[in-house]
Amino acid sequence: MNLVRPRRGRGRVIAGVCAAIANRYQWNPTTVRVLTLLSFILPGTQLIIYVVLWILIPQEV
């Protein structure tokens, strides 16, 4: 399965980045979202990485 963000529905919440990663690796989207939110507690560049992934991961056709 390719790394693509869902266009609508099927788990897309903000930009579909977590849903794309979850679908690609066959993980639960809720788990990926929770891990992403927990990572924002730690200092670092998580927000920048999320925005870059938002730009780089294409939407499904």
C-alpha positions as MATLAB code, in Angstrom:
seq = 'MNLVRPRRGRGRVIAGVCAAIANRYQWNPTTVRVLTLLSFILPGTQLIIYVVLWILIPQEV';
ca = [
       0.000    0.000    0.000;
       1.314    3.434   -0.924;
       1.719    6.397    1.363;
      -1.208    8.660    0.396;
      -3.457   10.930    2.427;
      -7.173   10.127    2.258;
      -9.208   12.718    0.367;
     -12.154   12.640    2.801;
     -13.702   10.319    5.331;
     -11.942    7.054    6.189;
     -10.017    8.476    9.115;
      -8.977   11.896    7.859;
      -9.042   14.293   10.798;
      -6.819   17.317   10.105;
      -4.648   16.691    7.067;
      -4.710   12.923    6.867;
      -1.026   12.495    7.738;
      -1.668   10.103   10.636;
      -4.216    8.175    8.576;
      -1.720    7.868    5.713;
       0.987    6.522    8.008;
      -1.458    4.147    9.720;
      -2.772    2.820    6.406;
       0.719    2.379    4.987;
       1.959    0.287    7.904;
      -1.443   -1.309    8.704;
      -1.617    0.253   12.158;
      -4.632    1.613   13.993;
      -5.106    5.329   13.046;
      -6.142    6.183   16.610;
      -2.861    4.793   17.940;
      -0.862    6.880   15.465;
      -2.838    9.994   16.413;
      -2.313    9.412   20.148;
       1.427    8.846   19.648;
       1.606   12.012   17.540;
      -0.165   14.052   20.211;
       2.068   12.618   22.935;
       5.152   13.496   20.889;
       4.054   17.159   20.843;
       4.555   17.219   24.623;
       8.278   16.610   24.147;
      10.500   19.449   22.973;
      11.489   19.173   19.340;
      10.470   19.790   15.778;
       7.371   17.584   15.625;
       5.112   20.345   14.280;
       7.561   21.168   11.497;
       7.854   17.485   10.578;
       4.044   17.149   10.531;
       3.685   20.153    8.199;
       6.452   18.853    5.911;
       4.736   15.447    5.726;
       1.440   17.242    5.011;
       3.104   18.879    2.024;
       5.083   15.852    0.806;
       2.512   13.043    1.124;
       0.182   13.239   -1.879;
      -3.588   12.989   -1.604;
      -5.236    9.910   -3.008;
      -6.809   10.378   -6.391;
];
